[in-house]
mmCIF file of N, CA, C and O in Angstrom:
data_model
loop_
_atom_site.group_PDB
_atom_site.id
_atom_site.type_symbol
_atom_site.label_atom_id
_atom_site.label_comp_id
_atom_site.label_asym_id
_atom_site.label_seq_id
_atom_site.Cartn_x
_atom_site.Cartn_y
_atom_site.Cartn_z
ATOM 1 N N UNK A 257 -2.320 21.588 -2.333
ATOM 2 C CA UNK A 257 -3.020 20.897 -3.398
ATOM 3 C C UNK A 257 -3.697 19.657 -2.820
ATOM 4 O O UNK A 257 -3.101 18.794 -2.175
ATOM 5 N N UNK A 258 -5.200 19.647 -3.157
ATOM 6 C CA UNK A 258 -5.750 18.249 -2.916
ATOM 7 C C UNK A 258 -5.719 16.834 -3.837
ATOM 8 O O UNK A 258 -5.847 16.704 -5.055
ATOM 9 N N UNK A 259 -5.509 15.867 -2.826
ATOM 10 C CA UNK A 259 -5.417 14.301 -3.993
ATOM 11 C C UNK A 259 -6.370 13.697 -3.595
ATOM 12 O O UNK A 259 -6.417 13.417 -2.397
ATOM 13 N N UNK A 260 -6.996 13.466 -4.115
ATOM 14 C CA UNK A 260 -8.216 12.296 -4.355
ATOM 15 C C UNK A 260 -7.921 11.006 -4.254
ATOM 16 O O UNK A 260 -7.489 10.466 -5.272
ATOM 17 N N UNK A 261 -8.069 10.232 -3.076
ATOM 18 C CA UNK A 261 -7.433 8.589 -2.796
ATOM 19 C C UNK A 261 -8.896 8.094 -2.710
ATOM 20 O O UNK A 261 -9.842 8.863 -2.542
ATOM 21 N N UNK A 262 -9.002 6.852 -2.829
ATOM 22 C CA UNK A 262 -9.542 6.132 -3.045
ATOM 23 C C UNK A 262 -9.306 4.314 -3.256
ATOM 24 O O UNK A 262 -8.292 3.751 -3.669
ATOM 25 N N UNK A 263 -10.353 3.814 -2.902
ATOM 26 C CA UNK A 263 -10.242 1.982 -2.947
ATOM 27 C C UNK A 263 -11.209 1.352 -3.616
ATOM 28 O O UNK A 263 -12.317 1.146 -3.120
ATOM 29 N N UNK A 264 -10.843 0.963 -4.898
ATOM 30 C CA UNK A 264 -11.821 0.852 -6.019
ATOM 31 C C UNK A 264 -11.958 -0.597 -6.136
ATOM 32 O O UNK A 264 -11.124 -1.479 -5.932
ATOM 33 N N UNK A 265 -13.338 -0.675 -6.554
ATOM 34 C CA UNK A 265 -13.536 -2.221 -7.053
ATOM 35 C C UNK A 265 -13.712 -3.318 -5.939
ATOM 36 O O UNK A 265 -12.973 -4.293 -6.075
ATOM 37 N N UNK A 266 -14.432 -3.323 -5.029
ATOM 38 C CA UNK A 266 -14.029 -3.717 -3.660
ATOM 39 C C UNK A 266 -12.573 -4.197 -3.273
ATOM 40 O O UNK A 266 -12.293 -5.273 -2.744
ATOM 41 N N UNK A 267 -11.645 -3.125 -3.662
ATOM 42 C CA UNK A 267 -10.397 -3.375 -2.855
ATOM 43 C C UNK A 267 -9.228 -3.986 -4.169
ATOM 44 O O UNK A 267 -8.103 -4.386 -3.868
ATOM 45 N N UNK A 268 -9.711 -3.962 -5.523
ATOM 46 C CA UNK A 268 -8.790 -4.383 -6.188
ATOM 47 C C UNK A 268 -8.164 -3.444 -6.362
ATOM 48 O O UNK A 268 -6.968 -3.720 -6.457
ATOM 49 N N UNK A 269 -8.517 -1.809 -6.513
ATOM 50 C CA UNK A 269 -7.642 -0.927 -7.024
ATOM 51 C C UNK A 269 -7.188 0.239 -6.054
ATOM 52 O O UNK A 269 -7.768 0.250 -4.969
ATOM 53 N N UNK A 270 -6.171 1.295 -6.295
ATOM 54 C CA UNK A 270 -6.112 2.160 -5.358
ATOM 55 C C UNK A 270 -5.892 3.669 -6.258
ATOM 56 O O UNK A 270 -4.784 3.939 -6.722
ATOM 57 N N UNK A 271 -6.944 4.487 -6.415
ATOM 58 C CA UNK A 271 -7.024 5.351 -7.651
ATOM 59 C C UNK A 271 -6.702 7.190 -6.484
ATOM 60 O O UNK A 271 -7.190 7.772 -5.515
ATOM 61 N N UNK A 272 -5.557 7.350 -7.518
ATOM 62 C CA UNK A 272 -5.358 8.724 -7.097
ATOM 63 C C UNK A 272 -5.401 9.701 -8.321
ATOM 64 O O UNK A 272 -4.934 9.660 -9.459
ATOM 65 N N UNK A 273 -6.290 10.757 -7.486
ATOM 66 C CA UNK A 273 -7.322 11.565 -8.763
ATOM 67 C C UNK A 273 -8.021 11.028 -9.751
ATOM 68 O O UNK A 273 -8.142 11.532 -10.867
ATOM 69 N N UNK A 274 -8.523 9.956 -9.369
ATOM 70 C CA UNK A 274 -9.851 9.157 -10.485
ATOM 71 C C UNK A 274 -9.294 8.635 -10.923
ATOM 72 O O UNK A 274 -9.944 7.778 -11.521
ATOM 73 N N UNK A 275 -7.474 8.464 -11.194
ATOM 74 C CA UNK A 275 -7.409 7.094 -11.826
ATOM 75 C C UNK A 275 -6.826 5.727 -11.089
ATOM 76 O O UNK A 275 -6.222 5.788 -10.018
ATOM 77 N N UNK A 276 -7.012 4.823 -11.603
ATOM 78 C CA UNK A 276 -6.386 3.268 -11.517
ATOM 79 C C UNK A 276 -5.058 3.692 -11.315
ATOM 80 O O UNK A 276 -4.574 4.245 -12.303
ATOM 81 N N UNK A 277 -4.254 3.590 -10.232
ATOM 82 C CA UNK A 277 -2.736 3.228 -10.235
ATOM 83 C C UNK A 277 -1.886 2.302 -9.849
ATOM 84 O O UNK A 277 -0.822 1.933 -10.347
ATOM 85 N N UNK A 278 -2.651 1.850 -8.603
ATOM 86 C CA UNK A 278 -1.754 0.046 -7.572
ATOM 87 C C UNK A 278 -2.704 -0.747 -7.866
ATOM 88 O O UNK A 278 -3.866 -0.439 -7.604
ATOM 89 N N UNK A 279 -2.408 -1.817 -8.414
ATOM 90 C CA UNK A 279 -3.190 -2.951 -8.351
ATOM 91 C C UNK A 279 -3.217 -4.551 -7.565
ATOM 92 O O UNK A 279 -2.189 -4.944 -7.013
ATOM 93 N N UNK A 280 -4.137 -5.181 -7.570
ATOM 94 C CA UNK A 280 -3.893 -5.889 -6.469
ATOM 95 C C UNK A 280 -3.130 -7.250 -7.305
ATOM 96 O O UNK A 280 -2.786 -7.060 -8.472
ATOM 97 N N UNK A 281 -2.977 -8.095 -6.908
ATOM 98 C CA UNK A 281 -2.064 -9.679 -7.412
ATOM 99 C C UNK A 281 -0.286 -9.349 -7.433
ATOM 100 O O UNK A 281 0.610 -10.109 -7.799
ATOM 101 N N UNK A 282 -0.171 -7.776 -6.840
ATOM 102 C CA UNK A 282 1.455 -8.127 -7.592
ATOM 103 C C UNK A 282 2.053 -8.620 -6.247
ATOM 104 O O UNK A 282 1.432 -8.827 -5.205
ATOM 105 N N UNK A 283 3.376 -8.766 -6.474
ATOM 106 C CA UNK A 283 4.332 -9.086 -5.272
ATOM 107 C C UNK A 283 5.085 -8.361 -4.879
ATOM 108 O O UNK A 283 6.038 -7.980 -5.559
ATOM 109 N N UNK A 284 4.822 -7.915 -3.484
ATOM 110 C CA UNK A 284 5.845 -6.896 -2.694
ATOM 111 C C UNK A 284 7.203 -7.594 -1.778
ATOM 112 O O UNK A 284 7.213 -8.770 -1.416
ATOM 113 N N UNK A 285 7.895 -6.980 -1.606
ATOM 114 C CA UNK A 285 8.626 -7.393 -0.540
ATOM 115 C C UNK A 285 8.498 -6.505 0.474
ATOM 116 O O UNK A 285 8.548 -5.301 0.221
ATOM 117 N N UNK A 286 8.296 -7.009 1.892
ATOM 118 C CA UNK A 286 7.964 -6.242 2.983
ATOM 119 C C UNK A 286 8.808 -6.847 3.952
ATOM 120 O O UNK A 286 8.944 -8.039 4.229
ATOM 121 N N UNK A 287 9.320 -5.898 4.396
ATOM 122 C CA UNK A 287 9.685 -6.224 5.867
ATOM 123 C C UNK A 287 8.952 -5.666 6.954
ATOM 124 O O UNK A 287 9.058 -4.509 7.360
ATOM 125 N N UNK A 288 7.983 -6.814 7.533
ATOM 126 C CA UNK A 288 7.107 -6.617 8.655
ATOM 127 C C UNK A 288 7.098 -7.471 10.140
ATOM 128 O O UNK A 288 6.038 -7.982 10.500
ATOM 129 N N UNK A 289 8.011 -7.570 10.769
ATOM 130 C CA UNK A 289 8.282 -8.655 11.628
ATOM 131 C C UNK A 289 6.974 -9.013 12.491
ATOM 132 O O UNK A 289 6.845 -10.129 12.993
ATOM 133 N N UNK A 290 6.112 -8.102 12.618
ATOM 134 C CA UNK A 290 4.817 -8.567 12.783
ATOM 135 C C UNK A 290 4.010 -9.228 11.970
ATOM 136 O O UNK A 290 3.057 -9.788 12.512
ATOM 137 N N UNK A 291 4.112 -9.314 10.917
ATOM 138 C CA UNK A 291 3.218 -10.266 9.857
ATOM 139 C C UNK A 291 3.294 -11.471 9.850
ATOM 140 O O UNK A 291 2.280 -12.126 10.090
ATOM 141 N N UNK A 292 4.508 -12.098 9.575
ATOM 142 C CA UNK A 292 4.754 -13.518 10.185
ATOM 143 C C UNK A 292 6.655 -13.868 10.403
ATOM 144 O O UNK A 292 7.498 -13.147 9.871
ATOM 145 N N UNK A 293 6.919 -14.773 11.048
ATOM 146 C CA UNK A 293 8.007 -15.004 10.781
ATOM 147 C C UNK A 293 9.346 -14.866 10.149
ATOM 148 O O UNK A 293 10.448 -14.800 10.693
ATOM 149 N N UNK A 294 8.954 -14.827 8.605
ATOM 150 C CA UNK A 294 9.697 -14.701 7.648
ATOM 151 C C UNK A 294 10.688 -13.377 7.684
ATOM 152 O O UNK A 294 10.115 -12.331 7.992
ATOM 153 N N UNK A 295 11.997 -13.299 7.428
ATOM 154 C CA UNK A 295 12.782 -11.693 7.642
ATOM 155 C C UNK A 295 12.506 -10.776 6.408
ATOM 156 O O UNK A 295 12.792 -9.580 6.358
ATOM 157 N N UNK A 296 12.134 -11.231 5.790
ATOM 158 C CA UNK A 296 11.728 -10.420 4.130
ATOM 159 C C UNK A 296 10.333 -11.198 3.730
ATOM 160 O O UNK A 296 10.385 -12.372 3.366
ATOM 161 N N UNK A 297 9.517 -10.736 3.785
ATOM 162 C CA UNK A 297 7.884 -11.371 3.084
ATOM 163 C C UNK A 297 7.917 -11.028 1.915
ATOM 164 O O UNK A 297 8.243 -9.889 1.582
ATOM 165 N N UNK A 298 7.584 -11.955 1.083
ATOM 166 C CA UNK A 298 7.348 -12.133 -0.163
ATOM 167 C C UNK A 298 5.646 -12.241 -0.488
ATOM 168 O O UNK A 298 4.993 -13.248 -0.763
ATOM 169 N N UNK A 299 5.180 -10.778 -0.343
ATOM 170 C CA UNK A 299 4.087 -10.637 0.360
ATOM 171 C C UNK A 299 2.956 -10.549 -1.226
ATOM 172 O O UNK A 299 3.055 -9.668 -2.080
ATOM 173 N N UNK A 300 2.206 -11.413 -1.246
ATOM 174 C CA UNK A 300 1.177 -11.155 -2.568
ATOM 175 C C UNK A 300 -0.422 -10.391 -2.153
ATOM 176 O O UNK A 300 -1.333 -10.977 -1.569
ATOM 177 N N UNK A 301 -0.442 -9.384 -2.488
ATOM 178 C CA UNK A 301 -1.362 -8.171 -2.538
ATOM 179 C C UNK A 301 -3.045 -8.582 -3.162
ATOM 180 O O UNK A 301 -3.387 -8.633 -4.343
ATOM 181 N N UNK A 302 -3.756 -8.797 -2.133
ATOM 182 C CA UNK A 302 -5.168 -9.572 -2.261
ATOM 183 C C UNK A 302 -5.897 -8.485 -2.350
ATOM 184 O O UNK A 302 -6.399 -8.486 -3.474
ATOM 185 N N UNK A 303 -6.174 -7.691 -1.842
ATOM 186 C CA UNK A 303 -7.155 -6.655 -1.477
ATOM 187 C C UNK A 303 -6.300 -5.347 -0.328
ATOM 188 O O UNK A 303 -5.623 -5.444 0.696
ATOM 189 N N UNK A 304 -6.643 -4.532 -0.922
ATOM 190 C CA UNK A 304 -6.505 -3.110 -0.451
ATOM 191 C C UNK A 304 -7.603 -2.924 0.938
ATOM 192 O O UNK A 304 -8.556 -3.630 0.608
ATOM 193 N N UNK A 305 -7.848 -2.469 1.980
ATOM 194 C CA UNK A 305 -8.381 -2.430 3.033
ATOM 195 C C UNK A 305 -8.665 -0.840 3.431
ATOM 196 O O UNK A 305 -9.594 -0.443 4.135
ATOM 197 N N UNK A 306 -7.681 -0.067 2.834
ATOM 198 C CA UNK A 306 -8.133 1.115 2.884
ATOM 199 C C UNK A 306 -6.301 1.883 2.482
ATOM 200 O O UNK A 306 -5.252 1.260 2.319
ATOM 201 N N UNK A 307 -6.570 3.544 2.429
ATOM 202 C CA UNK A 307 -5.808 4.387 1.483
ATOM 203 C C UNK A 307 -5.279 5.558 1.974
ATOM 204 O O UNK A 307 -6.050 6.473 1.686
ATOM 205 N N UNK A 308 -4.247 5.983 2.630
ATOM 206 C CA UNK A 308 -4.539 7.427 3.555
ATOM 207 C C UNK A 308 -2.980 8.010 2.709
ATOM 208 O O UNK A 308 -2.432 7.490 1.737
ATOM 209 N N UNK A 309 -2.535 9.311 3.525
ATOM 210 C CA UNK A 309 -1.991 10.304 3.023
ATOM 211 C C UNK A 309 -0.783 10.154 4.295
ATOM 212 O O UNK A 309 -1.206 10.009 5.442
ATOM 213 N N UNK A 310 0.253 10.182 4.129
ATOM 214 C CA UNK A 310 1.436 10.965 5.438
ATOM 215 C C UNK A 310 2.230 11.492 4.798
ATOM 216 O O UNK A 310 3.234 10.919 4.374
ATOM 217 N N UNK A 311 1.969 12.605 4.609
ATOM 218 C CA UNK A 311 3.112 13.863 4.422
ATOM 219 C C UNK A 311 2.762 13.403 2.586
ATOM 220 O O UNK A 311 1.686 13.076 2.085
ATOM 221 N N UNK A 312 3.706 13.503 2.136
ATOM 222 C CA UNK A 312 3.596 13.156 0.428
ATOM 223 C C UNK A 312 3.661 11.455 -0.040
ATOM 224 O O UNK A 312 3.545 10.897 -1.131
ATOM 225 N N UNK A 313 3.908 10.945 1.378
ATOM 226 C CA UNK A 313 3.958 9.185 0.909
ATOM 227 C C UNK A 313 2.294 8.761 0.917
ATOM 228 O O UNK A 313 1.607 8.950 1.921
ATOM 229 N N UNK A 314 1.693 8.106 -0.458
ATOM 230 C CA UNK A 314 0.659 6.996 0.027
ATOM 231 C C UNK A 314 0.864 6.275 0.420
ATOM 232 O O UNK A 314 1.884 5.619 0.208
ATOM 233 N N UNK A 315 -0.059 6.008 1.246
ATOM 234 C CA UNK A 315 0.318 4.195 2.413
ATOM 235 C C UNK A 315 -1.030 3.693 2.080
ATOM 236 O O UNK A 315 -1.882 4.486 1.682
ATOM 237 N N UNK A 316 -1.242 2.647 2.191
ATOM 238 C CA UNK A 316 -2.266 1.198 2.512
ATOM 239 C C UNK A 316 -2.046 0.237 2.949
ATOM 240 O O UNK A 316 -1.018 -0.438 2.894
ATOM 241 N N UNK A 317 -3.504 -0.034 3.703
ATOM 242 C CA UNK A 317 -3.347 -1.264 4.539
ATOM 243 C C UNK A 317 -3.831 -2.205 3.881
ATOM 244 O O UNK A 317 -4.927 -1.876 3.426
ATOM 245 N N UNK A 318 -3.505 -3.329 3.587
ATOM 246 C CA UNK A 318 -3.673 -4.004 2.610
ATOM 247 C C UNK A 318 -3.649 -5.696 3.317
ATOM 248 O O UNK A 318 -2.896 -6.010 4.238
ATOM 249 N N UNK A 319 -4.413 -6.427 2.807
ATOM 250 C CA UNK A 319 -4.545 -7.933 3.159
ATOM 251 C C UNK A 319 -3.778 -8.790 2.274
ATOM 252 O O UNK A 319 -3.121 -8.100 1.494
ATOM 253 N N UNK A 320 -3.651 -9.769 2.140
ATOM 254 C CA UNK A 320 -2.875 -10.611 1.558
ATOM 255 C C UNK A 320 -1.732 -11.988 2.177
ATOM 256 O O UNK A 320 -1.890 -12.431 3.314
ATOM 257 N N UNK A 321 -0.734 -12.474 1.336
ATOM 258 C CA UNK A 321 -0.115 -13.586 1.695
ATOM 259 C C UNK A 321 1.072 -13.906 1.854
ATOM 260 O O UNK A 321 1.559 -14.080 0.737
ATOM 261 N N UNK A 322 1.897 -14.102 2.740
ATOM 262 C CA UNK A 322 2.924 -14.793 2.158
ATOM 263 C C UNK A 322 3.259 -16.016 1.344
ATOM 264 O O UNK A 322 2.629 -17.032 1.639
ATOM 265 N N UNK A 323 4.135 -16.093 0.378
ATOM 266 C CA UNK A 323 4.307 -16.747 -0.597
ATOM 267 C C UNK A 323 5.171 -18.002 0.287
ATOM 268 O O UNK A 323 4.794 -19.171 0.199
ATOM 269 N N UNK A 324 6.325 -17.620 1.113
ATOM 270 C CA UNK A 324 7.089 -18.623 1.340
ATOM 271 C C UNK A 324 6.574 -19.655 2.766
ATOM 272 O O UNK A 324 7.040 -20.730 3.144
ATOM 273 N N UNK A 325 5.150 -18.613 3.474
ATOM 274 C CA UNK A 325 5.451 -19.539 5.160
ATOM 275 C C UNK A 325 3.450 -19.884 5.030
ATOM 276 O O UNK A 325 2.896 -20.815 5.614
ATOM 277 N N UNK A 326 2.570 -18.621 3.924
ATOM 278 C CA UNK A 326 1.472 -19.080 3.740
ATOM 279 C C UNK A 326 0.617 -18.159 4.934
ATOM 280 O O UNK A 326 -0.595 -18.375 4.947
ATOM 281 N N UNK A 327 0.934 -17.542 5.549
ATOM 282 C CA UNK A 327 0.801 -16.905 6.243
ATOM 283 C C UNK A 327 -0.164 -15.445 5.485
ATOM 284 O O UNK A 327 0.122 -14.743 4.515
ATOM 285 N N UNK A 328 -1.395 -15.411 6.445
ATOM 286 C CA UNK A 328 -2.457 -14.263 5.697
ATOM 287 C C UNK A 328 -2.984 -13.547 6.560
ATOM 288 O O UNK A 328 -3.239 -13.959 7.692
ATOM 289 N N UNK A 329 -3.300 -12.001 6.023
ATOM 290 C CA UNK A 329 -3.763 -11.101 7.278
ATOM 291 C C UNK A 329 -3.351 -9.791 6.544
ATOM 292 O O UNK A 329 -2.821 -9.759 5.433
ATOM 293 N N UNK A 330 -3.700 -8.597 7.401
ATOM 294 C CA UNK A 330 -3.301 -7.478 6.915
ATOM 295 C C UNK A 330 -2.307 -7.349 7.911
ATOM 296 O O UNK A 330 -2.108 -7.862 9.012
ATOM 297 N N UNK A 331 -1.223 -5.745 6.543
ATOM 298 C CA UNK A 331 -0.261 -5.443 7.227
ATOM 299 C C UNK A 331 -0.894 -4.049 7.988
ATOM 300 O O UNK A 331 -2.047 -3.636 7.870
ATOM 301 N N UNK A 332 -0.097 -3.612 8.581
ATOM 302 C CA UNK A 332 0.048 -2.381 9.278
ATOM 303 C C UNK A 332 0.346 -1.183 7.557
ATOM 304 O O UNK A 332 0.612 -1.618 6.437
ATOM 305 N N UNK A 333 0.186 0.168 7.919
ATOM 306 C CA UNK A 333 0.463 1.188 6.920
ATOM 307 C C UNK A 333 1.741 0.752 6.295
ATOM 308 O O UNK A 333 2.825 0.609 6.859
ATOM 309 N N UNK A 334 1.423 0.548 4.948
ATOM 310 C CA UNK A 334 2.735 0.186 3.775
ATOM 311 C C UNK A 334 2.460 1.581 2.925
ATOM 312 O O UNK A 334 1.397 2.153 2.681
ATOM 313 N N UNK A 335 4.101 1.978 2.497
ATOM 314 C CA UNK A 335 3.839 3.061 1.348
ATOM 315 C C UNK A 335 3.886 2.221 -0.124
ATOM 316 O O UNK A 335 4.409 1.139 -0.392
ATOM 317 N N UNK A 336 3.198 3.077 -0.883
ATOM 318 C CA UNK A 336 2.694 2.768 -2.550
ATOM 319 C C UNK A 336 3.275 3.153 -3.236
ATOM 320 O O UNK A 336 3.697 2.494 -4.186
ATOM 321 N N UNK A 337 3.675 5.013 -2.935
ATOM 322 C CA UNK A 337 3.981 6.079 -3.967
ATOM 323 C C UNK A 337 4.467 7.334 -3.432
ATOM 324 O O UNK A 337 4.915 7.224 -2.291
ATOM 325 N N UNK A 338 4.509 8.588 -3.973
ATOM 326 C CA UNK A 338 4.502 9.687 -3.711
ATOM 327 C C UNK A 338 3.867 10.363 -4.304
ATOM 328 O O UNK A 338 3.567 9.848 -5.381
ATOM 329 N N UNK A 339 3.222 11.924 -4.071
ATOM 330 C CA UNK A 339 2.804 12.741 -4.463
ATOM 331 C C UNK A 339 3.946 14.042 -4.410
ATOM 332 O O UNK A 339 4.212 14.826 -3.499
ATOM 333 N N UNK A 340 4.387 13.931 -5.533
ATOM 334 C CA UNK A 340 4.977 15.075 -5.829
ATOM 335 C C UNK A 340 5.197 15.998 -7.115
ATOM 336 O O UNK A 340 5.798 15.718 -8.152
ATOM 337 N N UNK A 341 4.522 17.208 -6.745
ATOM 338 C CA UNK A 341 3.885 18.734 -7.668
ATOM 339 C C UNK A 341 2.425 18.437 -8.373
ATOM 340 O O UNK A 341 2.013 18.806 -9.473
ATOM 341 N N UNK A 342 1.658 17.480 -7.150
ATOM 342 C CA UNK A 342 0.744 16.552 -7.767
ATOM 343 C C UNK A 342 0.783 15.568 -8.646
ATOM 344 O O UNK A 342 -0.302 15.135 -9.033
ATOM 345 N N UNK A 343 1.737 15.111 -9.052
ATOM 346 C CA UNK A 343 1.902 13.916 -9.662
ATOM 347 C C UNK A 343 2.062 12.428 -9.019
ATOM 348 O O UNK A 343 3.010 12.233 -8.258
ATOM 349 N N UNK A 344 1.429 11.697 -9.222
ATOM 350 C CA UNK A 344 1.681 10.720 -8.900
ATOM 351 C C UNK A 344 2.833 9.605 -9.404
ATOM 352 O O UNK A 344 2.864 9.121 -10.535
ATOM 353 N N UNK A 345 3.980 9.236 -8.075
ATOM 354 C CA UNK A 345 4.724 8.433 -8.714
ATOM 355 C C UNK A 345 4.927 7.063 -7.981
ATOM 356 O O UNK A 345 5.478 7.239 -6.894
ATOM 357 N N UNK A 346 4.731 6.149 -8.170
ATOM 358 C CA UNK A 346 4.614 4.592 -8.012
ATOM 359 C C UNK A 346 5.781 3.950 -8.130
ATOM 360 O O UNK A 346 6.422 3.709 -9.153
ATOM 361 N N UNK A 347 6.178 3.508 -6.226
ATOM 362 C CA UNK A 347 7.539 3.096 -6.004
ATOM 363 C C UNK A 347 7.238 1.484 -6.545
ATOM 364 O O UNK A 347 6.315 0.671 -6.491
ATOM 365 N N UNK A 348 9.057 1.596 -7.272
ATOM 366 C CA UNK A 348 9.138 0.245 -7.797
ATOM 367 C C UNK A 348 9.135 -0.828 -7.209
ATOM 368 O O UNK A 348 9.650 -0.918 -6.095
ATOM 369 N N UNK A 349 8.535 -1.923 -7.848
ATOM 370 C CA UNK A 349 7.670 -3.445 -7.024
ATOM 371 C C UNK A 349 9.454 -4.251 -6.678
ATOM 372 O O UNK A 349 9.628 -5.469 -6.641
ATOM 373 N N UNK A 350 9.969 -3.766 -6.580
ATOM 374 C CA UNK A 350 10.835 -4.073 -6.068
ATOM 375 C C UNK A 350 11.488 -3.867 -5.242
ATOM 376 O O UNK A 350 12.420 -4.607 -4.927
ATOM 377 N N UNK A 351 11.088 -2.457 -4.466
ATOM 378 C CA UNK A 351 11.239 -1.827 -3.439
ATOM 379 C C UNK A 351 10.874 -2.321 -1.808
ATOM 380 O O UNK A 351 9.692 -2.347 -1.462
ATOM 381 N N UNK A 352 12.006 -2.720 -0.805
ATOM 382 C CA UNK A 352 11.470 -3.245 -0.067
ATOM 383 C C UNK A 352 10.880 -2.122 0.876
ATOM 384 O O UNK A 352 11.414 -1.026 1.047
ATOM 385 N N UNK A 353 9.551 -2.602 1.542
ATOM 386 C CA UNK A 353 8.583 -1.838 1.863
ATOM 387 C C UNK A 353 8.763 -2.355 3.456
ATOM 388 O O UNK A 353 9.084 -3.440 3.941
ATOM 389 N N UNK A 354 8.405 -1.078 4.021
ATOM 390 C CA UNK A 354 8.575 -0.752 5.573
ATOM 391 C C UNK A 354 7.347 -0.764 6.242
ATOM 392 O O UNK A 354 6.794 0.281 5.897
ATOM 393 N N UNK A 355 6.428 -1.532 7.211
ATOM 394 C CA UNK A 355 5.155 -1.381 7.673
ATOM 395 C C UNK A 355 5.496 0.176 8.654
ATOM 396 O O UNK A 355 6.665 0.494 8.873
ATOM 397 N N UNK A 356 4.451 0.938 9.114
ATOM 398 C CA UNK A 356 4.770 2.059 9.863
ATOM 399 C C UNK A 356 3.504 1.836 10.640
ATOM 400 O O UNK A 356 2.509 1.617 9.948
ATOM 401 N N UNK A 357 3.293 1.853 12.400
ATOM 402 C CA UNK A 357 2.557 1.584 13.302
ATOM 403 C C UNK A 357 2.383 2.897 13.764
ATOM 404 O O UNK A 357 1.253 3.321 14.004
ATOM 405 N N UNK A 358 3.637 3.752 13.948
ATOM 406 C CA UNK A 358 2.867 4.710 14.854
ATOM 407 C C UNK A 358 2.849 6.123 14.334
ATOM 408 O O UNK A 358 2.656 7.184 14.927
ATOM 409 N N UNK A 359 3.185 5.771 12.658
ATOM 410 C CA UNK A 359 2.363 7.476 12.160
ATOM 411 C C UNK A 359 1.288 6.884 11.213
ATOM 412 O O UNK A 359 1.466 6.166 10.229
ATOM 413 N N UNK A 360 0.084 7.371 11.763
ATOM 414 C CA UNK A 360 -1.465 7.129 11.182
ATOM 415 C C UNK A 360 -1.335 8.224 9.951
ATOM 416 O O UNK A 360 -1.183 9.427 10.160
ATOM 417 N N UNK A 361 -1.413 7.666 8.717
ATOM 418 C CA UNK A 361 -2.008 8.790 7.809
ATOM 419 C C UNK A 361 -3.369 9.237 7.990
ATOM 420 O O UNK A 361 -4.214 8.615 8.634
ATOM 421 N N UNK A 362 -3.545 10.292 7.425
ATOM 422 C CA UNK A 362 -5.151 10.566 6.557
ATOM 423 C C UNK A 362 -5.308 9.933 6.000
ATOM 424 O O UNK A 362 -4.607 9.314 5.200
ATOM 425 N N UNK A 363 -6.946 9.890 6.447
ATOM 426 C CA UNK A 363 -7.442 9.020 5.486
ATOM 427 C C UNK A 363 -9.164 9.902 4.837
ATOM 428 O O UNK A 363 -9.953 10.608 5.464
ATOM 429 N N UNK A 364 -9.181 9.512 3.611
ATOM 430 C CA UNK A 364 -10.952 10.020 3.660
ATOM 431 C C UNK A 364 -11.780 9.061 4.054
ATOM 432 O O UNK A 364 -11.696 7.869 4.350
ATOM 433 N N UNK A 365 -12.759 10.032 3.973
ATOM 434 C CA UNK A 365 -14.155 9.403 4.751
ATOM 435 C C UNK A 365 -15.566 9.542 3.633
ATOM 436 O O UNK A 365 -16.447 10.398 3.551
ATOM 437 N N UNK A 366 -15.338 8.458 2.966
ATOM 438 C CA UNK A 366 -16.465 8.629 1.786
ATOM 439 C C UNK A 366 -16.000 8.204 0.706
ATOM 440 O O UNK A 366 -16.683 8.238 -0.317
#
């Protein structure tokens, strides 16, 4: 089955199968020891940078801030969601999130 990803709005939204689902301003927690300092980022979501596919997880690379050290930049591939029986399901904003360097999703081109 094909999913339709996408980065809407210059980068505010991230729409799977035409619709609106991640939006940008919320707050993640990430653990990215490359991003800055901090052992848990309290990371606020500016803009989406782009949208790809690994296996059934969405990931994006995404720009934004830390809240506690101020620290800005993009992360490496963060997951969003899953695709599963084509449905889209959207891990909770409370979920601490894992950067991933060395599996590249798909991504489209257009």
């Amino acid at each position: 089955m094909t999913v339709r990803l996408r980065v809407l709005d210059d980068g505010a939204w991230i729409s799977v199968n035409d619709h609106r689902e991640v939006s940008v301003s919320e707050l993640w927690r990430v653990e990215a020891t490359d991003f800055c300092s901090c052992d848990l980022v309290d990371f606020v979501v500016e803009n989406f940078q782009t949208v790809g596919v690994n296996g059934q997880t969405i990931e994006v690379i995404v720009y934004g801030q830390c809240i506690a050290c101020g620290a800005t930049g993009e992360t490496e591939w963060l997951p969003v969601g899953r695709v599963i029986d084509g449905e889209f399901a959207v891990f909770d904003e409370s979920t601490v999130r894992r950067t991933r360097e060395s599996r590249k999703p798909e991504t489209n081109s257009g």
